[in-house]
Amino acid sequence: MIIGIGHDLSDITRMAKIIDGRTGSRFMERVLSAGERELAAQYQGERLYQFTAGRFAAKEAVVKAFGCGIGQVIGFTDIEILRGDCGKPVCRLSEAAWSRLGLNPEAVSIHVTITHERTLASAFAVAERIMQ
């Protein structure tokens, strides 16, 4: 059963300005988990901007799928989107986020897809209750 769906767009040019600005490193720490920052460290320039814009859009899409928005229930670093075995984005929430949502993480699957275009990153998320 679908709990909710979410979609978001992120402007890659705007993300580049933020990352290259004086608060860029603080922004990365506020938005990306430690694991995501490890992945991001592999990139430079345009690829880093795409990666970060994609993760930002994906996290916004995830909170929209849960109907709560970024803030009290789920924060940016409560959401971690890493790569699965075949490169597919794999989304995990922190234990604290699951608790605040009042959901059992073993009963919910989060599906995420991320794509990039020249100036935009787009992400779509589906939160699915797993029938047991």
C-alpha positions as semicolon CSV with decimal commas, in nm:
position;residue;x (nm);y (nm);z (nm)
1;M;0,000;0,000;0,000
2;I;0,136;0,342;-0,094
3;I;0,177;0,578;0,202
4;G;0,266;0,871;-0,021
5;I;0,464;1,002;-0,315
6;G;0,691;1,302;-0,344
7;H;0,875;1,490;-0,617
8;D;1,120;1,777;-0,612
9;L;1,344;1,979;-0,845
10;S;1,672;2,142;-0,750
11;D;1,858;2,407;-0,949
12;I;2,216;2,287;-1,007
13;T;2,344;2,639;-1,080
14;R;2,205;2,763;-0,749
15;M;2,359;2,464;-0,572
16;A;2,700;2,547;-0,726
17;K;2,680;2,902;-0,590
18;I;2,598;2,772;-0,243
19;I;2,874;2,509;-0,242
20;D;3,135;2,751;-0,374
21;G;3,023;3,025;-0,134
22;R;3,165;3,102;0,208
23;T;2,909;2,877;0,384
24;G;2,942;2,587;0,139
25;S;3,107;2,341;0,378
26;R;2,855;2,421;0,652
27;F;2,572;2,367;0,401
28;M;2,714;2,026;0,304
29;E;2,734;1,921;0,670
30;R;2,378;2,039;0,734
31;V;2,227;1,866;0,430
32;L;2,436;1,552;0,370
33;S;2,491;1,259;0,606
34;A;2,844;1,143;0,681
35;G;2,810;0,861;0,427
36;E;2,683;1,100;0,160
37;R;2,972;1,339;0,229
38;E;3,212;1,047;0,172
39;L;3,053;0,988;-0,168
40;A;3,054;1,361;-0,246
41;A;3,429;1,378;-0,170
42;Q;3,486;1,167;-0,484
43;Y;3,351;1,449;-0,704
44;Q;3,458;1,796;-0,807
45;G;3,300;2,079;-0,999
46;E;2,986;2,008;-1,201
47;R;2,961;1,646;-1,084
48;L;2,969;1,755;-0,718
49;Y;2,698;2,015;-0,786
50;Q;2,481;1,751;-0,959
51;F;2,534;1,501;-0,678
52;T;2,443;1,752;-0,406
53;A;2,145;1,895;-0,595
54;G;2,020;1,541;-0,657
55;R;2,048;1,444;-0,290
56;F;1,880;1,770;-0,185
57;A;1,588;1,706;-0,425
58;A;1,563;1,342;-0,315
59;K;1,542;1,434;0,053
60;E;1,270;1,689;-0,023
61;A;1,085;1,422;-0,222
62;V;1,113;1,172;0,065
63;V;0,963;1,408;0,323
64;K;0,684;1,495;0,080
65;A;0,611;1,122;0,045
66;F;0,567;1,107;0,423
67;G;0,364;1,428;0,419
68;C;0,573;1,610;0,676
69;G;0,827;1,838;0,507
70;I;1,182;1,900;0,629
71;G;1,185;2,007;0,990
72;Q;1,062;1,868;1,318
73;V;0,972;1,516;1,205
74;I;1,252;1,447;0,956
75;G;1,566;1,657;0,912
76;F;1,809;1,648;0,620
77;T;2,063;1,429;0,799
78;D;1,788;1,188;0,914
79;I;1,773;1,082;0,548
80;E;2,067;0,901;0,389
81;I;2,071;0,814;0,021
82;L;2,360;0,592;-0,080
83;R;2,420;0,365;-0,379
84;G;2,295;0,010;-0,391
85;D;2,492;-0,274;-0,554
86;C;2,391;-0,172;-0,906
87;G;2,411;0,204;-0,845
88;K;2,041;0,245;-0,763
89;P;1,976;0,503;-0,488
90;V;1,903;0,334;-0,156
91;C;1,725;0,546;0,105
92;R;1,749;0,495;0,480
93;L;1,603;0,700;0,763
94;S;1,752;0,740;1,109
95;E;1,595;0,550;1,399
96;A;1,490;0,884;1,548
97;A;1,304;0,979;1,228
98;W;1,118;0,646;1,225
99;S;1,024;0,702;1,587
100;R;0,898;1,055;1,519
101;L;0,698;0,922;1,222
102;G;0,548;0,651;1,442
103;L;0,632;0,388;1,181
104;N;0,817;0,056;1,192
105;P;1,110;0,072;0,948
106;E;1,075;-0,297;0,870
107;A;0,718;-0,238;0,751
108;V;0,800;0,049;0,514
109;S;1,006;0,063;0,196
110;I;1,126;0,392;0,048
111;H;1,184;0,397;-0,328
112;V;1,386;0,686;-0,473
113;T;1,500;0,783;-0,819
114;I;1,723;1,078;-0,906
115;T;1,799;1,227;-1,247
116;H;2,000;1,523;-1,373
117;E;1,963;1,752;-1,668
118;R;2,190;2,040;-1,765
119;T;2,062;2,279;-1,496
120;L;1,817;2,072;-1,292
121;A;1,821;1,771;-1,065
122;S;1,491;1,591;-1,018
123;A;1,395;1,325;-0,766
124;F;1,087;1,115;-0,707
125;A;1,011;0,912;-0,393
126;V;0,748;0,658;-0,297
127;A;0,690;0,547;0,061
128;E;0,532;0,202;0,059
129;R;0,385;0,007;0,349
130;I;0,494;-0,354;0,305
131;M;0,214;-0,602;0,354
132;Q;0,321;-0,873;0,598
